[in-house]
Coordinates of C-alpha atoms in Angstrom, one line a residue:
M825 CA 87.4 114.5 99.3
Y826 CA 89.4 111.6 100.9
K827 CA 88.9 107.9 101.5
L828 CA 88.8 106.7 105.0
L829 CA 88.9 102.8 106.5
L830 CA 87.9 102.6 110.2
V831 CA 88.8 99.3 111.5
D832 CA 87.7 98.1 115.3
D833 CA 86.3 94.5 116.4
E834 CA 83.5 96.1 118.5
P835 CA 80.0 96.2 116.4
E836 CA 79.1 99.4 119.2
V837 CA 81.9 101.3 118.7
T838 CA 82.3 101.2 115.1
E839 CA 78.6 101.9 114.8
G840 CA 78.6 104.6 117.4
L841 CA 81.1 106.7 115.8
M842 CA 79.4 106.5 112.2
V843 CA 76.6 108.3 113.6
E844 CA 78.4 110.6 116.1
I845 CA 80.9 112.0 113.7
D846 CA 79.8 114.2 110.6
W847 CA 82.7 112.7 108.2
E848 CA 81.5 114.6 105.4
G849 CA 82.2 117.7 107.0
C850 CA 85.5 116.7 108.4
G851 CA 86.5 115.8 104.7
F852 CA 85.8 112.3 104.0
T853 CA 83.1 111.7 101.2
E854 CA 83.7 107.6 101.9
V855 CA 84.0 106.2 104.9
R856 CA 84.1 102.1 105.0
T857 CA 84.3 99.6 108.6
A858 CA 86.2 96.3 109.1
G859 CA 85.7 94.4 112.2
N860 CA 89.2 93.2 112.2
G861 CA 92.5 93.4 110.2
K862 CA 92.2 90.9 107.7
E863 CA 88.6 92.2 106.6
A864 CA 90.4 95.3 106.4
M865 CA 93.5 93.7 104.1
E866 CA 90.9 93.2 101.8
L867 CA 88.8 96.4 101.8
F868 CA 92.0 98.2 101.4
E869 CA 92.6 96.7 97.9
K870 CA 89.6 97.6 96.4
M871 CA 89.2 101.7 98.0
E872 CA 92.8 102.2 99.2
P873 CA 91.8 104.9 101.9
D874 CA 93.6 107.9 102.5
V875 CA 93.4 107.2 106.5
L876 CA 93.2 104.2 108.2
I877 CA 91.8 104.4 112.1
T878 CA 92.7 101.3 113.5
D879 CA 92.2 99.7 117.1
I880 CA 94.7 98.1 118.4
S881 CA 93.8 95.2 120.3
M882 CA 91.6 92.7 117.7
P883 CA 91.5 89.2 116.8
Y884 CA 93.2 87.8 113.9
M885 CA 95.6 90.9 113.0
N886 CA 96.0 93.3 115.6
G887 CA 96.4 97.0 114.6
L888 CA 100.0 97.6 115.1
E889 CA 100.4 94.3 112.5
L890 CA 97.5 96.0 110.1
S891 CA 99.3 99.5 110.2
E892 CA 102.9 97.6 109.8
W893 CA 101.2 96.1 106.5
A894 CA 99.6 99.1 105.5
R895 CA 102.7 101.2 105.9
K896 CA 104.7 98.9 103.7
T897 CA 101.9 98.6 100.8
Y898 CA 100.2 102.1 101.1
P899 CA 103.1 104.2 102.2
I900 CA 101.1 107.2 102.0
T901 CA 98.2 106.6 103.8
R902 CA 97.8 108.1 107.0
I903 CA 97.6 105.8 110.1
V904 CA 95.3 106.6 113.6
I905 CA 95.9 104.3 116.5
L906 CA 93.1 103.6 118.7
S907 CA 94.3 102.3 122.1
G908 CA 93.0 101.3 125.6
H909 CA 96.3 100.3 126.7
D910 CA 98.8 103.1 127.9
E911 CA 101.5 101.4 127.9
F912 CA 105.3 102.4 126.4
E913 CA 105.8 99.8 124.4
Y914 CA 102.5 100.2 122.2
A915 CA 103.6 104.2 121.8
K916 CA 107.2 102.8 120.9
Q917 CA 105.7 100.9 118.2
A918 CA 103.4 103.2 116.7
I919 CA 106.2 106.0 116.9
H920 CA 108.4 103.4 114.6
L921 CA 105.5 103.2 112.1
Q922 CA 105.2 106.8 112.0
V923 CA 101.7 106.8 112.4
D924 CA 100.3 109.9 112.5
A925 CA 98.1 110.2 115.6
Y926 CA 97.6 108.0 118.8
V927 CA 94.2 108.1 120.6
L928 CA 93.8 106.7 123.9
K929 CA 90.7 104.8 125.1
P930 CA 88.2 106.2 126.3
F931 CA 87.6 109.0 123.9
S932 CA 85.2 111.2 122.9
A933 CA 83.5 111.7 119.0
G934 CA 84.5 114.6 119.7
Q935 CA 88.2 114.0 120.6
L936 CA 88.3 111.6 117.2
T937 CA 86.7 114.3 115.2
E938 CA 89.5 116.9 116.4
T939 CA 92.3 114.5 115.4
V940 CA 90.7 112.9 112.1
V941 CA 90.1 116.9 111.1
D942 CA 93.9 117.6 111.8
V943 CA 94.6 114.4 109.9
A944 CA 92.7 116.1 106.9
R945 CA 94.1 119.4 107.4
R946 CA 97.6 118.3 106.8
M947 CA 96.0 116.4 104.0
D948 CA 95.1 119.5 102.4
E949 CA 98.4 121.2 103.1
E950 CA 100.9 118.8 101.9
R951 CA 98.1 118.5 98.6
E952 CA 98.0 122.3 98.2
Q953 CA 102.1 122.2 98.7
R954 CA 102.4 119.9 95.7
S955 CA 99.9 121.4 93.7
N956 CA 100.5 125.3 94.2
V957 CA 101.2 126.9 90.8
E958 CA 103.0 129.8 92.1
L959 CA 105.2 127.0 94.4
L960 CA 105.9 124.9 91.8
E961 CA 106.8 128.0 89.1
E962 CA 109.2 129.1 91.5
H963 CA 111.0 125.6 92.6
Y964 CA 111.1 125.1 88.4
R965 CA 112.8 128.6 88.1
T966 CA 115.1 128.0 91.2
S967 CA 116.1 124.4 89.5
L968 CA 116.2 125.6 86.0
P969 CA 119.5 126.2 85.6
I970 CA 120.5 122.5 87.2
V971 CA 118.1 121.5 84.4
R972 CA 119.2 123.0 81.4
E973 CA 123.0 121.8 82.7
K974 CA 121.6 118.4 83.0
F975 CA 119.8 119.2 79.5
L976 CA 123.4 120.2 78.0
S977 CA 125.0 117.3 79.4
S978 CA 123.2 115.0 77.7
L979 CA 124.0 116.3 74.4
I980 CA 127.3 115.2 74.7
T981 CA 126.5 111.8 76.6
R982 CA 123.9 110.0 74.3
K983 CA 122.8 110.8 70.7
Q984 CA 119.1 111.7 70.5
P985 CA 116.4 112.7 68.1
Y986 CA 116.7 116.3 66.5
L987 CA 112.8 116.9 67.6
D988 CA 113.4 115.7 70.9
I989 CA 116.1 118.4 71.6
A990 CA 114.2 121.0 69.9
A991 CA 111.3 120.8 72.1
K992 CA 114.0 120.7 75.5
A993 CA 115.4 123.2 74.5
R994 CA 112.1 125.9 73.9
K995 CA 110.9 124.2 77.3
Y996 CA 113.9 125.2 78.7
G997 CA 113.9 128.8 76.9
M998 CA 117.6 127.9 75.7
Q999 CA 118.5 128.9 71.9
L1000 CA 120.5 125.5 70.1
D1001 CA 119.4 126.6 66.9
G1002 CA 122.3 126.8 64.2
E1003 CA 123.8 126.0 60.9
G1004 CA 127.0 124.5 62.6
Y1005 CA 128.3 123.5 65.9
V1006 CA 131.5 123.0 67.7
V1007 CA 132.1 122.0 71.2
S1008 CA 135.3 122.6 73.4
I1009 CA 136.3 121.9 76.2
I1010 CA 138.2 123.4 78.7
S1011 CA 140.5 120.8 81.3
V1012 CA 141.8 122.6 85.0
Q1013 CA 145.4 120.7 85.5
H1014 CA 144.4 119.6 89.5
S1015 CA 146.4 118.1 92.0
D1016 CA 144.9 117.4 95.6
E1017 CA 147.7 118.1 97.5
T1018 CA 148.2 121.6 99.0
T1019 CA 151.6 123.4 98.3
E1020 CA 153.9 124.4 101.1
Q1021 CA 156.6 126.8 100.6
N1022 CA 159.4 126.2 103.1
G1023 CA 157.4 125.2 105.6
A1024 CA 155.0 128.1 105.2
K1025 CA 151.4 128.0 105.8
P1026 CA 150.0 126.7 102.6
S1027 CA 148.9 129.8 100.2
V1028 CA 145.6 131.1 100.1
S1029 CA 145.3 132.0 96.5
L1030 CA 143.3 129.7 93.8
A1031 CA 146.2 128.3 92.0
S1032 CA 147.2 126.1 95.2
S1033 CA 143.2 125.4 96.2
T1034 CA 142.7 122.0 96.5
D1035 CA 139.2 122.5 96.0
L1036 CA 138.5 121.6 92.2
D1037 CA 134.7 122.8 91.9
L1038 CA 135.9 126.2 92.8
K1039 CA 138.5 126.3 90.4
L1040 CA 136.0 125.3 87.6
F1041 CA 133.6 127.7 88.7
S1042 CA 136.1 130.2 88.3
V1043 CA 136.8 129.1 84.7
S1044 CA 133.1 128.6 84.0
N1045 CA 132.9 132.3 85.1
I1046 CA 135.7 133.7 83.1
A1047 CA 134.3 131.5 79.7
S1048 CA 130.6 132.5 80.2
E1049 CA 131.1 136.0 80.3
I1050 CA 133.4 136.0 76.9
W1051 CA 131.5 133.3 75.0
A1052 CA 128.6 135.9 75.7
R1053 CA 130.0 138.6 74.5
H1054 CA 130.9 136.9 71.2
E1055 CA 127.3 135.6 70.8
L1056 CA 129.0 132.1 70.2
G1057 CA 126.3 129.8 72.1
K1058 CA 126.6 128.3 75.3
V1059 CA 129.0 127.2 78.3
F1060 CA 128.4 124.6 81.4
I1061 CA 130.4 122.5 83.6
H1062 CA 130.4 118.5 83.2
Q1063 CA 132.1 116.1 84.9
D1064 CA 135.4 118.2 86.2
Q1065 CA 135.4 120.2 82.9
V1066 CA 134.1 123.3 81.3
V1067 CA 132.1 122.6 78.2
L1068 CA 131.5 125.0 75.2
F1069 CA 129.4 124.8 72.5
T1070 CA 129.8 127.2 69.4
V1071 CA 126.3 127.7 67.7
S1072 CA 126.4 129.1 64.5
P1073 CA 123.9 131.1 62.7
H1074 CA 125.8 131.2 58.6
G1075 CA 127.4 127.4 58.6
D1076 CA 130.7 129.0 57.3
Q1077 CA 133.2 126.4 58.9
A1078 CA 135.9 127.9 58.3
K1079 CA 134.5 131.4 60.0
M1080 CA 132.9 129.2 62.5
M1081 CA 136.3 127.7 63.6
E1082 CA 138.2 131.1 63.3
D1083 CA 135.6 132.5 65.3
T1084 CA 135.9 129.8 68.2
Q1085 CA 139.5 130.2 68.8
T1086 CA 139.5 133.7 69.0
A1087 CA 137.6 133.5 72.0
L1088 CA 139.3 130.6 73.2
K1089 CA 142.4 132.0 73.3
E1090 CA 141.2 135.8 75.0
I1091 CA 139.7 132.6 77.7
L1092 CA 143.1 131.0 77.8
Q1093 CA 144.6 134.1 78.6
S1094 CA 142.4 135.8 81.2
I1095 CA 143.0 132.3 83.2
E1096 CA 146.7 132.9 82.7
R1097 CA 146.1 136.2 84.2
F1098 CA 143.2 136.1 86.7
L1099 CA 143.6 132.7 87.8
R1100 CA 146.8 131.4 87.4
F1101 CA 146.4 127.7 87.3
P1102 CA 147.2 125.1 84.1
V1103 CA 144.5 124.3 81.7
M1104 CA 144.3 122.8 78.6
I1105 CA 141.7 123.3 75.6
G1106 CA 140.5 120.9 73.2
V1107 CA 138.6 121.7 70.6
G1108 CA 136.5 119.1 68.2
T1109 CA 135.1 118.8 64.6
F1110 CA 132.5 120.8 63.1
T1111 CA 129.2 119.2 62.5
R1112 CA 126.1 120.7 61.1
E1113 CA 123.5 118.4 63.2
L1114 CA 122.5 119.2 66.7
G1115 CA 121.9 115.4 67.2
N1116 CA 126.0 114.5 66.5
L1117 CA 127.1 116.7 69.6
K1118 CA 128.1 113.8 71.2
Y1119 CA 130.7 112.8 68.3
A1120 CA 131.9 116.3 68.3
Y1121 CA 132.6 116.4 72.2
E1122 CA 134.1 112.8 71.8
A1123 CA 136.5 114.5 69.2
A1124 CA 137.1 117.4 71.9
M1125 CA 138.0 114.5 74.1
V1126 CA 140.8 113.0 71.7
A1127 CA 142.0 116.6 70.9
L1128 CA 142.9 116.7 74.9
D1129 CA 144.5 113.5 75.2
Y1130 CA 146.9 115.3 73.5
R1131 CA 148.3 117.3 76.1
R1132 CA 150.5 114.3 77.3
I1133 CA 152.8 115.5 73.9
L1134 CA 152.4 119.6 73.9
G1135 CA 151.9 119.9 77.7
S1136 CA 149.3 122.7 79.3
N1137 CA 147.7 126.1 78.3
M1138 CA 147.3 125.1 74.7
I1139 CA 144.4 125.4 72.8
I1140 CA 144.4 121.8 70.3
C1141 CA 142.0 121.5 67.7
I1142 CA 141.6 118.0 66.4
D1143 CA 141.5 119.0 62.9
D1144 CA 145.2 120.2 63.6
M1145 CA 146.3 116.7 65.0
E1146 CA 144.4 114.3 63.0
K1147 CA 143.5 113.9 59.7
R1148 CA 139.6 114.8 59.6
V1149 CA 137.3 111.9 59.2
Q1150 CA 134.2 112.2 57.4
E1151 CA 131.5 111.6 59.5
K1152 CA 130.5 108.0 59.9
L1153 CA 127.0 106.1 59.3
L1154 CA 126.9 104.8 62.5
F1155 CA 124.1 102.1 63.9
D1156 CA 125.0 103.5 68.0
E1157 CA 123.3 101.9 71.2
S1158 CA 120.9 104.9 71.0
K1159 CA 119.7 103.7 68.0
E1160 CA 119.7 99.9 68.4
R1161 CA 117.6 100.6 71.9
S1162 CA 115.4 103.1 70.6
L1163 CA 114.6 100.4 67.5
I1164 CA 114.2 97.6 70.5
S1165 CA 112.1 99.5 72.9
A1166 CA 109.9 100.4 69.7
V1167 CA 109.4 96.7 68.4
K1168 CA 109.0 95.6 72.0
L1169 CA 106.8 98.0 74.0
G1170 CA 105.9 101.1 71.3
T1171 CA 102.3 101.8 69.4
E1172 CA 102.7 101.2 65.3
K1173 CA 102.8 104.9 64.7
E1174 CA 106.1 105.1 67.6
L1175 CA 107.9 102.2 65.5
E1176 CA 107.4 103.9 62.2
E1177 CA 109.0 107.2 64.0
V1178 CA 111.9 105.1 65.0
I1179 CA 112.2 103.4 61.3
D1180 CA 112.0 106.7 59.4
G1181 CA 114.6 108.5 62.1
L1182 CA 116.5 105.6 61.1
F1183 CA 116.2 106.1 57.2
D1184 CA 116.6 109.8 57.4
E1185 CA 120.1 109.2 58.5
I1186 CA 120.8 107.6 55.7
A1187 CA 119.8 110.1 53.4
R1188 CA 121.5 112.9 55.8
V1189 CA 125.0 111.1 55.5
Q1190 CA 124.9 110.0 52.0
A1191 CA 127.6 107.4 53.2
S1192 CA 129.1 104.7 50.8
V1193 CA 127.4 101.9 49.6
P1194 CA 129.5 99.2 51.9
D1195 CA 128.4 101.9 54.9
Y1196 CA 125.1 101.6 54.0
Q1197 CA 125.3 97.7 53.6
H1198 CA 126.8 97.8 57.1
Y1199 CA 124.4 99.9 58.8
L1200 CA 121.4 98.0 57.4
L1201 CA 123.0 95.0 58.7
E1202 CA 123.7 96.1 62.5
M1203 CA 119.3 97.1 62.4
V1204 CA 118.6 93.6 61.1
T1205 CA 121.0 91.8 63.4
A1206 CA 119.2 93.8 66.7
I1207 CA 115.9 92.8 65.2
I1208 CA 117.2 89.0 64.8
K1209 CA 118.6 88.9 68.5
L1210 CA 115.5 89.8 69.8
T1211 CA 113.6 87.3 68.0
K1212 CA 116.2 85.0 69.5
V1213 CA 115.7 86.5 73.2
L1214 CA 112.1 86.6 73.3
E1215 CA 111.9 82.3 71.3
T1216 CA 109.8 83.9 69.1
D1217 CA 109.8 82.1 65.4
E1218 CA 112.3 83.5 63.3
E1219 CA 111.4 81.2 60.1
D1220 CA 108.1 82.3 60.3
I1221 CA 108.7 86.1 60.6
L1222 CA 111.9 86.8 59.3
G1223 CA 112.4 83.3 56.5
G1224 CA 115.4 82.5 58.5
G1225 CA 119.3 84.1 58.0
W1226 CA 119.5 83.2 54.2
G1227 CA 116.2 84.1 53.7
I1228 CA 116.6 87.7 54.6
L1229 CA 119.5 87.8 52.0
N1230 CA 116.8 86.9 49.0
Q1231 CA 114.8 89.5 49.8
Y1232 CA 117.3 91.7 50.7
Q1233 CA 118.7 91.4 47.5
K1234 CA 115.7 91.8 45.1
L1235 CA 115.1 95.6 47.1
N1236 CA 116.2 98.1 44.4
S1237 CA 115.8 101.1 46.0
P1238 CA 116.2 102.9 50.0
Q1239 CA 112.4 103.4 49.9
E1240 CA 111.9 99.6 49.0
T1241 CA 114.4 99.0 51.8
K1242 CA 112.7 101.1 54.5
V1243 CA 109.3 99.3 53.1
W1244 CA 110.5 95.6 53.4
F1245 CA 112.5 96.6 57.1
G1246 CA 109.2 98.5 58.3
E1247 CA 107.3 95.0 57.5
M1248 CA 109.8 92.9 59.2
C1249 CA 109.6 95.1 62.7
A1250 CA 105.9 95.1 62.5
K1251 CA 105.5 91.3 62.2
V1252 CA 107.9 91.0 65.2
R1253 CA 106.0 93.5 67.2
R1254 CA 103.0 91.5 66.4
S1255 CA 104.7 88.4 67.7
I1256 CA 105.6 90.0 70.8
A1257 CA 102.0 91.6 71.4
S1258 CA 100.6 88.1 71.2
R1259 CA 102.9 86.0 72.9
R1260 CA 102.8 88.6 75.7
Q1261 CA 99.1 88.3 75.7
H1262 CA 98.7 84.4 75.6
T1263 CA 101.5 84.7 78.6
Y1264 CA 99.1 87.1 80.5
K1265 CA 96.4 84.9 80.3
Q1266 CA 98.8 81.6 80.9
I1267 CA 100.0 83.1 84.1
V1268 CA 96.2 83.4 85.1
E1269 CA 94.8 80.2 84.5
D1270 CA 97.8 78.9 86.4
A1271 CA 97.1 81.1 89.2
I1272 CA 93.8 80.1 89.3
S1273 CA 94.3 76.4 88.8
Y1274 CA 96.9 76.4 91.6
T1275 CA 94.6 78.4 93.9
K1276 CA 91.3 75.8 92.9
S1277 CA 93.9 73.1 94.2
H1278 CA 95.3 74.3 96.9
F1279 CA 92.7 77.2 98.5
H1280 CA 91.8 74.7 101.4
E1281 CA 95.3 75.4 102.8
S1282 CA 95.1 78.2 105.4
E1283 CA 98.7 79.2 104.8
L1284 CA 98.0 79.9 101.2
S1285 CA 98.8 83.7 99.9
I1286 CA 99.4 85.5 97.1
A1287 CA 103.0 85.4 98.0
K1288 CA 103.0 81.5 98.4
V1289 CA 101.0 81.3 94.5
C1290 CA 103.6 84.0 93.5
G1291 CA 106.2 81.7 94.2
Q1292 CA 104.6 79.1 92.3
L1293 CA 104.5 80.9 89.1
H1294 CA 107.7 82.6 89.9
V1295 CA 106.2 86.3 89.3
S1296 CA 106.6 89.4 91.5
A1297 CA 103.6 89.8 93.6
G1298 CA 102.9 93.5 92.6
Y1299 CA 103.0 92.2 88.6
F1300 CA 100.8 89.6 89.7
S1301 CA 98.3 91.9 91.2
G1302 CA 97.8 94.1 88.4
L1303 CA 97.6 91.4 86.1
F1304 CA 95.3 88.9 88.5
K1305 CA 92.8 91.9 88.7
K1306 CA 92.8 93.1 85.0
E1307 CA 91.8 90.1 83.9
L1308 CA 89.5 88.8 86.5
K1309 CA 88.1 92.1 87.5
L1310 CA 88.7 91.3 91.1
T1311 CA 92.1 91.3 93.6
F1312 CA 93.3 87.5 94.1
G1313 CA 92.3 87.6 97.8
A1314 CA 88.3 88.5 96.7
Y1315 CA 88.8 85.9 94.4
L1316 CA 90.2 83.3 97.0
L1317 CA 87.5 84.2 99.4
Q1318 CA 84.9 83.8 97.0
L1319 CA 86.0 80.2 96.0
R1320 CA 86.4 79.1 99.9
M1321 CA 82.6 80.7 100.6
E1322 CA 81.0 79.3 97.3
E1323 CA 82.8 75.8 98.5
A1324 CA 81.6 76.3 102.2
K1325 CA 78.1 76.8 100.9
E1326 CA 78.0 73.5 99.0
L1327 CA 79.9 71.9 102.0
L1328 CA 76.8 73.2 104.3
R1329 CA 74.2 72.2 101.6
T1330 CA 75.3 68.5 101.2
T1331 CA 77.3 67.5 104.3
E1332 CA 76.2 67.1 108.2
L1333 CA 80.3 68.6 109.1
K1334 CA 79.7 71.0 111.6
A1335 CA 80.9 75.2 111.1
F1336 CA 84.5 74.4 112.4
E1337 CA 85.3 71.0 110.2
I1338 CA 83.8 73.3 107.3
A1339 CA 86.2 76.0 108.3
E1340 CA 89.0 73.8 108.1
K1341 CA 88.2 72.2 105.1
V1342 CA 87.9 75.6 103.2
G1343 CA 91.1 77.0 104.3
F1344 CA 90.4 78.6 107.8
A1345 CA 92.6 78.1 110.2
D1346 CA 91.0 80.2 112.8
P1347 CA 86.6 78.6 112.8
N1348 CA 85.4 82.2 114.6
Y1349 CA 87.0 83.9 111.2
F1350 CA 85.6 82.0 109.2
S1351 CA 81.9 82.2 110.6
L1352 CA 82.3 86.3 110.8
S1353 CA 83.5 85.7 107.3
F1354 CA 80.7 83.6 106.3
K1355 CA 78.1 85.9 107.3
K1356 CA 79.5 88.8 105.4
Y1357 CA 79.8 86.8 102.3
A1358 CA 76.6 85.5 102.5
G1359 CA 74.4 87.8 104.9
V1360 CA 73.3 85.0 106.7
S1361 CA 75.2 83.0 109.5
A1362 CA 76.5 79.3 108.2
K1363 CA 73.6 78.0 111.0
E1364 CA 70.7 79.9 109.2
Y1365 CA 72.1 79.3 105.8
R1366 CA 71.9 75.2 106.5
S1367 CA 68.6 75.5 107.7
S1368 CA 67.5 77.9 105.1
P1369 CA 65.0 75.7 102.8
A1370 CA 65.8 77.9 100.1
E1371 CA 69.3 76.7 100.0
K1372 CA 68.3 73.4 100.5
E1373 CA 66.8 73.2 97.1
E1374 CA 69.8 74.2 95.2

């Protein structure tokens, strides 16, 4: 079930523990050993253990240094410290590293068994807690109101595809399907200053309260009750406002606006009578598209701006204050972000879906020719900007600025335009993917070249290579392992060991001299690493007839 790494520089200790303890019975299906911290680091990358048991006193890298490295690199690994040093300083460092257990030497196999069983039990409990369906369902139920409110807020803060909205609405058990929509906003006029009268204590009424959240909650309660009774839609709190969605099943704009205002008048009267603090209500424009609630909300916000002229405790409809503007065909930030993401990172199918959505919008809005041309120009401009930022060959892919214009003028229908734009985006996508693959290979090739030139330097590390290549260690590690099927640490060790073999076969250099030439500052660690890599000591390797024949 779990993987464990045991690190101790005394072979008789590790061998004894491997035999005496029933590791599988304790819950560990894979148990490996290391003789020092550096060796353990190499094993970590290969097995990613669930539990690390390490002695403190070891050569090359002590157990606390190893634990500190493991805590940073593999934060979910459980750590058990073994130590013959009953000193406060070690215990204090162990506490700082948040180790799971601290076992003092000498200890018996039974004592260590009890410790690892306890660690495994705690991991079982955590895993069960995280995967317990009932607990997850209960947590989901308790957090669902918050999740729903965030979802509703997202509808008025960014433009989203209808299918995404519908899927989330079903997931959260919310009925939002309708033939028409209106967004209204109730804004509470609020002051943080406590009111006092003739030196008396501040009033305890809600009207004089400085708690805006309490006021919003009370307004939301009244609005929700009335809105539900009229069967109009949803009510929620968003950024110090109470927002109301009217969801109409019939799509009759006049009746929908009338029903909305009737319910809003009742809400306003209830607030005046029961809560007695001033509010302002703004009503946005009617829309038939669920995905356009963002624009309906923005219109309601504009209506609220008229409170500076009209005062408080009023319902202001934007259609009464300003000439209604026909819905515009807009290539906004959300659409541009979706298109660029699909071209840069999406699959062929994902890119097709985004382009379908963009052209579906053209058909739905039925914009004027100038608006249609402007919309398409912004789409094309977004792709041109992307090719410039990524330094792709714009001339080959797009045919240059005038080439695009010439191509566009030959198009005779929306379908032709859609095919033309889709092919343009697909070309850019293929170019980016090809360049990315080339870049991956180039980074690895540069790393290999640099490592071959500097492997004899004992301070060479993955951090130094990444600094030379100007990439992050996390990104480089995954890339290197994907391309070469082994970690950078394993590759560097292999490079050094093969060079050491060559020097043992062809020179009379002593082992400590070879160690220095292949990048080992510590000859003892070189000897240990060589024996583990080659299966024999350096001396045995040199004297072997088979190796001389090579």
